[in-house]
Amino acid sequence: MAHEDWTVDRLHVALPHSASRQQLLQDVNLTPIEDLPAVLDGWASAAEQLESARPLIEAARAHMKVRGVLPDGLETRDVTADVLRDAEPRENNRDDRGRGAA
């Protein structure tokens, strides 16, 4: 899915964990409007990475169900933190929220 096809709702559905979905909504609600495109681009990149991994994950699940073991050579490292880190333009915005206009 291309960046322009993502909506906040589609991003929300694409994220696999309730914590990441909650973080998305928090970021959307608390980010200044002028920073919102960058924040949404970060989330779209994260969702695209997760979506691109889906076929491999489904194949590994099927293999595990049939054979009882993961396929040979399959990397089993949890990359959730990496994906969320790549969506981090949102993290920089939090520092600006508490400063106020003064």
PDB file of N, CA and C in Angstrom:
ATOM      1  N   MET A   1       0.861  -1.181   0.000  1.00  0.00           N
ATOM      2  CA  MET A   1       0.000   0.000   0.000  1.00  0.00           C
ATOM      3  C   MET A   1       0.900   1.234   0.000  1.00  0.00           C
ATOM      4  N   ALA A   2       0.639   2.162  -0.877  1.00  0.00           N
ATOM      5  CA  ALA A   2       1.430   3.382  -0.950  1.00  0.00           C
ATOM      6  C   ALA A   2       1.028   4.331   0.174  1.00  0.00           C
ATOM      7  N   HIS A   3       1.971   5.205   0.533  1.00  0.00           N
ATOM      8  CA  HIS A   3       1.709   6.172   1.622  1.00  0.00           C
ATOM      9  C   HIS A   3       0.392   6.913   1.420  1.00  0.00           C
ATOM     10  N   GLU A   4       0.089   7.285   0.172  1.00  0.00           N
ATOM     11  CA  GLU A   4      -1.105   8.098  -0.045  1.00  0.00           C
ATOM     12  C   GLU A   4      -2.397   7.307   0.186  1.00  0.00           C
ATOM     13  N   ASP A   5      -2.317   5.981   0.243  1.00  0.00           N
ATOM     14  CA  ASP A   5      -3.493   5.154   0.479  1.00  0.00           C
ATOM     15  C   ASP A   5      -3.821   4.977   1.954  1.00  0.00           C
ATOM     16  N   TRP A   6      -2.913   5.351   2.843  1.00  0.00           N
ATOM     17  CA  TRP A   6      -3.129   5.146   4.269  1.00  0.00           C
ATOM     18  C   TRP A   6      -4.060   6.205   4.834  1.00  0.00           C
ATOM     19  N   THR A   7      -4.927   5.799   5.720  1.00  0.00           N
ATOM     20  CA  THR A   7      -5.718   6.709   6.546  1.00  0.00           C
ATOM     21  C   THR A   7      -5.390   6.354   7.994  1.00  0.00           C
ATOM     22  N   VAL A   8      -5.776   7.192   8.914  1.00  0.00           N
ATOM     23  CA  VAL A   8      -5.534   6.884  10.322  1.00  0.00           C
ATOM     24  C   VAL A   8      -6.234   5.569  10.681  1.00  0.00           C
ATOM     25  N   ASP A   9      -7.436   5.370  10.178  1.00  0.00           N
ATOM     26  CA  ASP A   9      -8.160   4.136  10.468  1.00  0.00           C
ATOM     27  C   ASP A   9      -7.431   2.917   9.902  1.00  0.00           C
ATOM     28  N   ARG A  10      -6.942   2.989   8.679  1.00  0.00           N
ATOM     29  CA  ARG A  10      -6.206   1.868   8.084  1.00  0.00           C
ATOM     30  C   ARG A  10      -4.904   1.598   8.835  1.00  0.00           C
ATOM     31  N   LEU A  11      -4.227   2.657   9.249  1.00  0.00           N
ATOM     32  CA  LEU A  11      -3.024   2.474  10.053  1.00  0.00           C
ATOM     33  C   LEU A  11      -3.366   1.760  11.355  1.00  0.00           C
ATOM     34  N   HIS A  12      -4.431   2.196  11.983  1.00  0.00           N
ATOM     35  CA  HIS A  12      -4.869   1.615  13.252  1.00  0.00           C
ATOM     36  C   HIS A  12      -5.133   0.119  13.096  1.00  0.00           C
ATOM     37  N   VAL A  13      -5.808  -0.269  12.031  1.00  0.00           N
ATOM     38  CA  VAL A  13      -6.132  -1.671  11.782  1.00  0.00           C
ATOM     39  C   VAL A  13      -4.867  -2.472  11.457  1.00  0.00           C
ATOM     40  N   ALA A  14      -3.907  -1.865  10.767  1.00  0.00           N
ATOM     41  CA  ALA A  14      -2.692  -2.568  10.335  1.00  0.00           C
ATOM     42  C   ALA A  14      -1.740  -2.867  11.487  1.00  0.00           C
ATOM     43  N   LEU A  15      -1.816  -2.104  12.547  1.00  0.00           N
ATOM     44  CA  LEU A  15      -0.900  -2.315  13.669  1.00  0.00           C
ATOM     45  C   LEU A  15      -1.344  -3.519  14.488  1.00  0.00           C
ATOM     46  N   PRO A  16      -0.406  -4.431  14.786  1.00  0.00           N
ATOM     47  CA  PRO A  16      -0.786  -5.706  15.381  1.00  0.00           C
ATOM     48  C   PRO A  16      -1.027  -5.700  16.892  1.00  0.00           C
ATOM     49  N   HIS A  17      -0.583  -4.676  17.579  1.00  0.00           N
ATOM     50  CA  HIS A  17      -0.666  -4.684  19.043  1.00  0.00           C
ATOM     51  C   HIS A  17      -1.470  -3.492  19.532  1.00  0.00           C
ATOM     52  N   SER A  18      -2.226  -3.708  20.578  1.00  0.00           N
ATOM     53  CA  SER A  18      -3.050  -2.631  21.122  1.00  0.00           C
ATOM     54  C   SER A  18      -2.195  -1.454  21.593  1.00  0.00           C
ATOM     55  N   ALA A  19      -0.996  -1.730  22.109  1.00  0.00           N
ATOM     56  CA  ALA A  19      -0.128  -0.633  22.571  1.00  0.00           C
ATOM     57  C   ALA A  19       0.300   0.255  21.406  1.00  0.00           C
ATOM     58  N   SER A  20       0.618  -0.341  20.270  1.00  0.00           N
ATOM     59  CA  SER A  20       1.021   0.476  19.116  1.00  0.00           C
ATOM     60  C   SER A  20      -0.182   1.226  18.549  1.00  0.00           C
ATOM     61  N   ARG A  21      -1.355   0.604  18.560  1.00  0.00           N
ATOM     62  CA  ARG A  21      -2.558   1.309  18.092  1.00  0.00           C
ATOM     63  C   ARG A  21      -2.869   2.497  18.999  1.00  0.00           C
ATOM     64  N   GLN A  22      -2.728   2.302  20.308  1.00  0.00           N
ATOM     65  CA  GLN A  22      -2.963   3.396  21.254  1.00  0.00           C
ATOM     66  C   GLN A  22      -1.946   4.512  21.049  1.00  0.00           C
ATOM     67  N   GLN A  23      -0.688   4.145  20.801  1.00  0.00           N
ATOM     68  CA  GLN A  23       0.351   5.147  20.567  1.00  0.00           C
ATOM     69  C   GLN A  23       0.062   5.955  19.314  1.00  0.00           C
ATOM     70  N   LEU A  24      -0.398   5.282  18.256  1.00  0.00           N
ATOM     71  CA  LEU A  24      -0.780   5.994  17.033  1.00  0.00           C
ATOM     72  C   LEU A  24      -1.845   7.036  17.334  1.00  0.00           C
ATOM     73  N   LEU A  25      -2.894   6.628  18.018  1.00  0.00           N
ATOM     74  CA  LEU A  25      -3.977   7.572  18.321  1.00  0.00           C
ATOM     75  C   LEU A  25      -3.500   8.713  19.206  1.00  0.00           C
ATOM     76  N   GLN A  26      -2.646   8.399  20.160  1.00  0.00           N
ATOM     77  CA  GLN A  26      -2.101   9.447  21.019  1.00  0.00           C
ATOM     78  C   GLN A  26      -1.272  10.430  20.183  1.00  0.00           C
ATOM     79  N   ASP A  27      -0.427   9.894  19.306  1.00  0.00           N
ATOM     80  CA  ASP A  27       0.401  10.757  18.461  1.00  0.00           C
ATOM     81  C   ASP A  27      -0.450  11.655  17.571  1.00  0.00           C
ATOM     82  N   VAL A  28      -1.501  11.087  16.977  1.00  0.00           N
ATOM     83  CA  VAL A  28      -2.373  11.868  16.095  1.00  0.00           C
ATOM     84  C   VAL A  28      -3.075  12.968  16.884  1.00  0.00           C
ATOM     85  N   ASN A  29      -3.511  12.652  18.078  1.00  0.00           N
ATOM     86  CA  ASN A  29      -4.256  13.626  18.874  1.00  0.00           C
ATOM     87  C   ASN A  29      -3.388  14.692  19.526  1.00  0.00           C
ATOM     88  N   LEU A  30      -2.132  14.390  19.804  1.00  0.00           N
ATOM     89  CA  LEU A  30      -1.290  15.331  20.543  1.00  0.00           C
ATOM     90  C   LEU A  30      -0.242  16.045  19.697  1.00  0.00           C
ATOM     91  N   THR A  31      -0.132  15.692  18.436  1.00  0.00           N
ATOM     92  CA  THR A  31       0.866  16.313  17.564  1.00  0.00           C
ATOM     93  C   THR A  31       0.328  17.625  16.997  1.00  0.00           C
ATOM     94  N   PRO A  32       1.134  18.669  17.021  1.00  0.00           N
ATOM     95  CA  PRO A  32       0.711  19.917  16.372  1.00  0.00           C
ATOM     96  C   PRO A  32       0.409  19.666  14.893  1.00  0.00           C
ATOM     97  N   ILE A  33      -0.594  20.347  14.377  1.00  0.00           N
ATOM     98  CA  ILE A  33      -1.052  20.113  13.004  1.00  0.00           C
ATOM     99  C   ILE A  33       0.085  20.212  11.995  1.00  0.00           C
ATOM    100  N   GLU A  34       0.967  21.169  12.159  1.00  0.00           N
ATOM    101  CA  GLU A  34       2.044  21.337  11.181  1.00  0.00           C
ATOM    102  C   GLU A  34       3.028  20.164  11.186  1.00  0.00           C
ATOM    103  N   ASP A  35       3.086  19.399  12.277  1.00  0.00           N
ATOM    104  CA  ASP A  35       3.982  18.249  12.372  1.00  0.00           C
ATOM    105  C   ASP A  35       3.296  16.932  12.027  1.00  0.00           C
ATOM    106  N   LEU A  36       1.995  16.981  11.860  1.00  0.00           N
ATOM    107  CA  LEU A  36       1.221  15.757  11.646  1.00  0.00           C
ATOM    108  C   LEU A  36       1.616  14.979  10.385  1.00  0.00           C
ATOM    109  N   PRO A  37       1.883  15.619   9.249  1.00  0.00           N
ATOM    110  CA  PRO A  37       2.286  14.825   8.074  1.00  0.00           C
ATOM    111  C   PRO A  37       3.528  13.968   8.323  1.00  0.00           C
ATOM    112  N   ALA A  38       4.514  14.496   8.989  1.00  0.00           N
ATOM    113  CA  ALA A  38       5.726  13.713   9.273  1.00  0.00           C
ATOM    114  C   ALA A  38       5.424  12.556  10.211  1.00  0.00           C
ATOM    115  N   VAL A  39       4.580  12.785  11.201  1.00  0.00           N
ATOM    116  CA  VAL A  39       4.207  11.732  12.142  1.00  0.00           C
ATOM    117  C   VAL A  39       3.458  10.622  11.409  1.00  0.00           C
ATOM    118  N   LEU A  40       2.517  10.994  10.566  1.00  0.00           N
ATOM    119  CA  LEU A  40       1.749   9.995   9.830  1.00  0.00           C
ATOM    120  C   LEU A  40       2.625   9.250   8.828  1.00  0.00           C
ATOM    121  N   ASP A  41       3.589   9.935   8.215  1.00  0.00           N
ATOM    122  CA  ASP A  41       4.531   9.253   7.320  1.00  0.00           C
ATOM    123  C   ASP A  41       5.328   8.195   8.076  1.00  0.00           C
ATOM    124  N   GLY A  42       5.744   8.504   9.289  1.00  0.00           N
ATOM    125  CA  GLY A  42       6.469   7.526  10.098  1.00  0.00           C
ATOM    126  C   GLY A  42       5.620   6.311  10.411  1.00  0.00           C
ATOM    127  N   TRP A  43       4.367   6.539  10.769  1.00  0.00           N
ATOM    128  CA  TRP A  43       3.470   5.422  11.052  1.00  0.00           C
ATOM    129  C   TRP A  43       3.168   4.630   9.788  1.00  0.00           C
ATOM    130  N   ALA A  44       3.019   5.310   8.650  1.00  0.00           N
ATOM    131  CA  ALA A  44       2.769   4.601   7.388  1.00  0.00           C
ATOM    132  C   ALA A  44       3.960   3.713   7.034  1.00  0.00           C
ATOM    133  N   SER A  45       5.177   4.198   7.236  1.00  0.00           N
ATOM    134  CA  SER A  45       6.370   3.379   6.981  1.00  0.00           C
ATOM    135  C   SER A  45       6.393   2.153   7.884  1.00  0.00           C
ATOM    136  N   ALA A  46       6.057   2.337   9.145  1.00  0.00           N
ATOM    137  CA  ALA A  46       6.024   1.217  10.083  1.00  0.00           C
ATOM    138  C   ALA A  46       4.976   0.191   9.653  1.00  0.00           C
ATOM    139  N   ALA A  47       3.799   0.655   9.273  1.00  0.00           N
ATOM    140  CA  ALA A  47       2.731  -0.257   8.845  1.00  0.00           C
ATOM    141  C   ALA A  47       3.125  -0.985   7.567  1.00  0.00           C
ATOM    142  N   GLU A  48       3.790  -0.296   6.642  1.00  0.00           N
ATOM    143  CA  GLU A  48       4.231  -0.933   5.399  1.00  0.00           C
ATOM    144  C   GLU A  48       5.261  -2.029   5.679  1.00  0.00           C
ATOM    145  N   GLN A  49       6.150  -1.798   6.621  1.00  0.00           N
ATOM    146  CA  GLN A  49       7.120  -2.832   6.989  1.00  0.00           C
ATOM    147  C   GLN A  49       6.417  -4.047   7.582  1.00  0.00           C
ATOM    148  N   LEU A  50       5.455  -3.800   8.430  1.00  0.00           N
ATOM    149  CA  LEU A  50       4.702  -4.907   9.021  1.00  0.00           C
ATOM    150  C   LEU A  50       3.909  -5.663   7.958  1.00  0.00           C
ATOM    151  N   GLU A  51       3.279  -4.939   7.045  1.00  0.00           N
ATOM    152  CA  GLU A  51       2.513  -5.567   5.978  1.00  0.00           C
ATOM    153  C   GLU A  51       3.409  -6.392   5.055  1.00  0.00           C
ATOM    154  N   SER A  52       4.612  -5.898   4.776  1.00  0.00           N
ATOM    155  CA  SER A  52       5.509  -6.635   3.885  1.00  0.00           C
ATOM    156  C   SER A  52       6.000  -7.929   4.531  1.00  0.00           C
ATOM    157  N   ALA A  53       6.019  -7.983   5.851  1.00  0.00           N
ATOM    158  CA  ALA A  53       6.450  -9.194   6.562  1.00  0.00           C
ATOM    159  C   ALA A  53       5.321 -10.214   6.706  1.00  0.00           C
ATOM    160  N   ARG A  54       4.104  -9.816   6.459  1.00  0.00           N
ATOM    161  CA  ARG A  54       2.951 -10.685   6.677  1.00  0.00           C
ATOM    162  C   ARG A  54       3.047 -12.018   5.920  1.00  0.00           C
ATOM    163  N   PRO A  55       3.411 -12.064   4.619  1.00  0.00           N
ATOM    164  CA  PRO A  55       3.487 -13.363   3.928  1.00  0.00           C
ATOM    165  C   PRO A  55       4.488 -14.323   4.575  1.00  0.00           C
ATOM    166  N   LEU A  56       5.627 -13.814   4.993  1.00  0.00           N
ATOM    167  CA  LEU A  56       6.626 -14.648   5.650  1.00  0.00           C
ATOM    168  C   LEU A  56       6.101 -15.179   6.985  1.00  0.00           C
ATOM    169  N   ILE A  57       5.422 -14.329   7.719  1.00  0.00           N
ATOM    170  CA  ILE A  57       4.857 -14.734   9.010  1.00  0.00           C
ATOM    171  C   ILE A  57       3.796 -15.814   8.803  1.00  0.00           C
ATOM    172  N   GLU A  58       2.920 -15.614   7.830  1.00  0.00           N
ATOM    173  CA  GLU A  58       1.872 -16.601   7.568  1.00  0.00           C
ATOM    174  C   GLU A  58       2.463 -17.930   7.101  1.00  0.00           C
ATOM    175  N   ALA A  59       3.497 -17.887   6.263  1.00  0.00           N
ATOM    176  CA  ALA A  59       4.158 -19.119   5.808  1.00  0.00           C
ATOM    177  C   ALA A  59       4.809 -19.844   6.986  1.00  0.00           C
ATOM    178  N   ALA A  60       5.439 -19.092   7.875  1.00  0.00           N
ATOM    179  CA  ALA A  60       6.070 -19.702   9.052  1.00  0.00           C
ATOM    180  C   ALA A  60       5.021 -20.329   9.967  1.00  0.00           C
ATOM    181  N   ARG A  61       3.875 -19.662  10.127  1.00  0.00           N
ATOM    182  CA  ARG A  61       2.791 -20.225  10.951  1.00  0.00           C
ATOM    183  C   ARG A  61       2.287 -21.539  10.353  1.00  0.00           C
ATOM    184  N   ALA A  62       2.097 -21.552   9.034  1.00  0.00           N
ATOM    185  CA  ALA A  62       1.617 -22.767   8.370  1.00  0.00           C
ATOM    186  C   ALA A  62       2.642 -23.894   8.516  1.00  0.00           C
ATOM    187  N   HIS A  63       3.912 -23.584   8.328  1.00  0.00           N
ATOM    188  CA  HIS A  63       4.979 -24.572   8.465  1.00  0.00           C
ATOM    189  C   HIS A  63       5.004 -25.124   9.890  1.00  0.00           C
ATOM    190  N   MET A  64       4.878 -24.251  10.855  1.00  0.00           N
ATOM    191  CA  MET A  64       4.895 -24.645  12.265  1.00  0.00           C
ATOM    192  C   MET A  64       3.697 -25.546  12.580  1.00  0.00           C
ATOM    193  N   LYS A  65       2.554 -25.212  12.037  1.00  0.00           N
ATOM    194  CA  LYS A  65       1.342 -25.989  12.296  1.00  0.00           C
ATOM    195  C   LYS A  65       1.477 -27.411  11.738  1.00  0.00           C
ATOM    196  N   VAL A  66       2.057 -27.526  10.546  1.00  0.00           N
ATOM    197  CA  VAL A  66       2.190 -28.831   9.898  1.00  0.00           C
ATOM    198  C   VAL A  66       3.343 -29.642  10.478  1.00  0.00           C
ATOM    199  N   ARG A  67       4.495 -28.995  10.680  1.00  0.00           N
ATOM    200  CA  ARG A  67       5.709 -29.728  11.056  1.00  0.00           C
ATOM    201  C   ARG A  67       6.098 -29.590  12.534  1.00  0.00           C
ATOM    202  N   GLY A  68       5.522 -28.618  13.212  1.00  0.00           N
ATOM    203  CA  GLY A  68       5.830 -28.455  14.629  1.00  0.00           C
ATOM    204  C   GLY A  68       7.113 -27.695  14.919  1.00  0.00           C
ATOM    205  N   VAL A  69       7.791 -27.227  13.885  1.00  0.00           N
ATOM    206  CA  VAL A  69       9.020 -26.433  14.043  1.00  0.00           C
ATOM    207  C   VAL A  69       8.999 -25.298  13.032  1.00  0.00           C
ATOM    208  N   LEU A  70       9.759 -24.266  13.331  1.00  0.00           N
ATOM    209  CA  LEU A  70       9.881 -23.159  12.379  1.00  0.00           C
ATOM    210  C   LEU A  70      10.727 -23.587  11.188  1.00  0.00           C
ATOM    211  N   PRO A  71      10.537 -22.978  10.030  1.00  0.00           N
ATOM    212  CA  PRO A  71      11.353 -23.310   8.863  1.00  0.00           C
ATOM    213  C   PRO A  71      12.837 -23.051   9.130  1.00  0.00           C
ATOM    214  N   ASP A  72      13.701 -23.861   8.515  1.00  0.00           N
ATOM    215  CA  ASP A  72      15.148 -23.660   8.643  1.00  0.00           C
ATOM    216  C   ASP A  72      15.532 -22.280   8.134  1.00  0.00           C
ATOM    217  N   GLY A  73      16.445 -21.648   8.836  1.00  0.00           N
ATOM    218  CA  GLY A  73      16.982 -20.362   8.402  1.00  0.00           C
ATOM    219  C   GLY A  73      16.092 -19.168   8.670  1.00  0.00           C
ATOM    220  N   LEU A  74      14.950 -19.392   9.281  1.00  0.00           N
ATOM    221  CA  LEU A  74      14.047 -18.276   9.562  1.00  0.00           C
ATOM    222  C   LEU A  74      14.587 -17.473  10.729  1.00  0.00           C
ATOM    223  N   GLU A  75      14.744 -16.178  10.523  1.00  0.00           N
ATOM    224  CA  GLU A  75      15.169 -15.299  11.613  1.00  0.00           C
ATOM    225  C   GLU A  75      13.975 -15.084  12.531  1.00  0.00           C
ATOM    226  N   THR A  76      14.153 -15.343  13.803  1.00  0.00           N
ATOM    227  CA  THR A  76      13.035 -15.245  14.742  1.00  0.00           C
ATOM    228  C   THR A  76      13.153 -14.060  15.686  1.00  0.00           C
ATOM    229  N   ARG A  77      13.991 -13.114  15.346  1.00  0.00           N
ATOM    230  CA  ARG A  77      14.160 -11.929  16.186  1.00  0.00           C
ATOM    231  C   ARG A  77      12.910 -11.067  16.102  1.00  0.00           C
ATOM    232  N   ASP A  78      12.426 -10.611  17.240  1.00  0.00           N
ATOM    233  CA  ASP A  78      11.281  -9.708  17.289  1.00  0.00           C
ATOM    234  C   ASP A  78      11.749  -8.324  16.861  1.00  0.00           C
ATOM    235  N   VAL A  79      11.213  -7.824  15.751  1.00  0.00           N
ATOM    236  CA  VAL A  79      11.636  -6.528  15.214  1.00  0.00           C
ATOM    237  C   VAL A  79      10.605  -5.438  15.491  1.00  0.00           C
ATOM    238  N   THR A  80       9.664  -5.721  16.377  1.00  0.00           N
ATOM    239  CA  THR A  80       8.631  -4.735  16.689  1.00  0.00           C
ATOM    240  C   THR A  80       9.254  -3.414  17.144  1.00  0.00           C
ATOM    241  N   ALA A  81      10.243  -3.483  18.008  1.00  0.00           N
ATOM    242  CA  ALA A  81      10.892  -2.260  18.505  1.00  0.00           C
ATOM    243  C   ALA A  81      11.567  -1.503  17.366  1.00  0.00           C
ATOM    244  N   ASP A  82      12.165  -2.219  16.419  1.00  0.00           N
ATOM    245  CA  ASP A  82      12.808  -1.564  15.271  1.00  0.00           C
ATOM    246  C   ASP A  82      11.782  -0.828  14.419  1.00  0.00           C
ATOM    247  N   VAL A  83      10.651  -1.481  14.173  1.00  0.00           N
ATOM    248  CA  VAL A  83       9.606  -0.872  13.356  1.00  0.00           C
ATOM    249  C   VAL A  83       9.062   0.375  14.036  1.00  0.00           C
ATOM    250  N   LEU A  84       8.808   0.260  15.329  1.00  0.00           N
ATOM    251  CA  LEU A  84       8.287   1.420  16.060  1.00  0.00           C
ATOM    252  C   LEU A  84       9.322   2.537  16.136  1.00  0.00           C
ATOM    253  N   ARG A  85      10.595   2.183  16.278  1.00  0.00           N
ATOM    254  CA  ARG A  85      11.652   3.195  16.301  1.00  0.00           C
ATOM    255  C   ARG A  85      11.680   3.950  14.974  1.00  0.00           C
ATOM    256  N   ASP A  86      11.447   3.236  13.870  1.00  0.00           N
ATOM    257  CA  ASP A  86      11.458   3.874  12.558  1.00  0.00           C
ATOM    258  C   ASP A  86      10.296   4.844  12.374  1.00  0.00           C
ATOM    259  N   ALA A  87       9.288   4.746  13.208  1.00  0.00           N
ATOM    260  CA  ALA A  87       8.153   5.667  13.155  1.00  0.00           C
ATOM    261  C   ALA A  87       8.375   6.864  14.065  1.00  0.00           C
ATOM    262  N   GLU A  88       9.601   7.068  14.545  1.00  0.00           N
ATOM    263  CA  GLU A  88       9.892   8.016  15.608  1.00  0.00           C
ATOM    264  C   GLU A  88       9.832   9.501  15.335  1.00  0.00           C
ATOM    265  N   PRO A  89       9.579  10.007  14.150  1.00  0.00           N
ATOM    266  CA  PRO A  89       9.445  11.467  14.092  1.00  0.00           C
ATOM    267  C   PRO A  89       8.454  11.968  15.125  1.00  0.00           C
ATOM    268  N   ARG A  90       7.525  11.119  15.511  1.00  0.00           N
ATOM    269  CA  ARG A  90       6.534  11.460  16.528  1.00  0.00           C
ATOM    270  C   ARG A  90       7.169  11.705  17.884  1.00  0.00           C
ATOM    271  N   GLU A  91       8.249  11.019  18.198  1.00  0.00           N
ATOM    272  CA  GLU A  91       8.900  11.180  19.496  1.00  0.00           C
ATOM    273  C   GLU A  91       9.441  12.591  19.674  1.00  0.00           C
ATOM    274  N   ASN A  92       9.958  13.163  18.623  1.00  0.00           N
ATOM    275  CA  ASN A  92      10.531  14.507  18.711  1.00  0.00           C
ATOM    276  C   ASN A  92       9.481  15.557  19.028  1.00  0.00           C
ATOM    277  N   ASN A  93       8.257  15.320  18.647  1.00  0.00           N
ATOM    278  CA  ASN A  93       7.192  16.305  18.864  1.00  0.00           C
ATOM    279  C   ASN A  93       6.797  16.413  20.325  1.00  0.00           C
ATOM    280  N   ARG A  94       6.979  15.355  21.086  1.00  0.00           N
ATOM    281  CA  ARG A  94       6.578  15.394  22.495  1.00  0.00           C
ATOM    282  C   ARG A  94       7.366  16.430  23.277  1.00  0.00           C
ATOM    283  N   ASP A  95       8.631  16.616  22.922  1.00  0.00           N
ATOM    284  CA  ASP A  95       9.457  17.572  23.643  1.00  0.00           C
ATOM    285  C   ASP A  95       8.936  18.991  23.479  1.00  0.00           C
ATOM    286  N   ASP A  96       8.323  19.289  22.348  1.00  0.00           N
ATOM    287  CA  ASP A  96       7.848  20.633  22.058  1.00  0.00           C
ATOM    288  C   ASP A  96       6.512  20.946  22.731  1.00  0.00           C
ATOM    289  N   ARG A  97       5.739  19.924  23.088  1.00  0.00           N
ATOM    290  CA  ARG A  97       4.397  20.158  23.602  1.00  0.00           C
ATOM    291  C   ARG A  97       4.375  20.875  24.927  1.00  0.00           C
ATOM    292  N   GLY A  98       5.335  20.608  25.789  1.00  0.00           N
ATOM    293  CA  GLY A  98       5.283  21.170  27.112  1.00  0.00           C
ATOM    294  C   GLY A  98       5.856  22.565  27.223  1.00  0.00           C
ATOM    295  N   ARG A  99       6.400  23.100  26.173  1.00  0.00           N
ATOM    296  CA  ARG A  99       7.072  24.401  26.248  1.00  0.00           C
ATOM    297  C   ARG A  99       6.131  25.571  26.253  1.00  0.00           C
ATOM    298  N   GLY A 100       4.993  25.446  25.620  1.00  0.00           N
ATOM    299  CA  GLY A 100       4.035  26.549  25.575  1.00  0.00           C
ATOM    300  C   GLY A 100       4.470  27.634  24.608  1.00  0.00           C
ATOM    301  N   ALA A 101       3.670  28.664  24.502  1.00  0.00           N
ATOM    302  CA  ALA A 101       3.929  29.732  23.527  1.00  0.00           C
ATOM    303  C   ALA A 101       4.795  30.831  24.093  1.00  0.00           C
ATOM    304  N   ALA A 102       5.024  30.849  25.368  1.00  0.00           N
ATOM    305  CA  ALA A 102       5.748  31.950  25.992  1.00  0.00           C
ATOM    306  C   ALA A 102       7.228  31.885  25.758  1.00  0.00           C
TER     307      ALA A 102
END
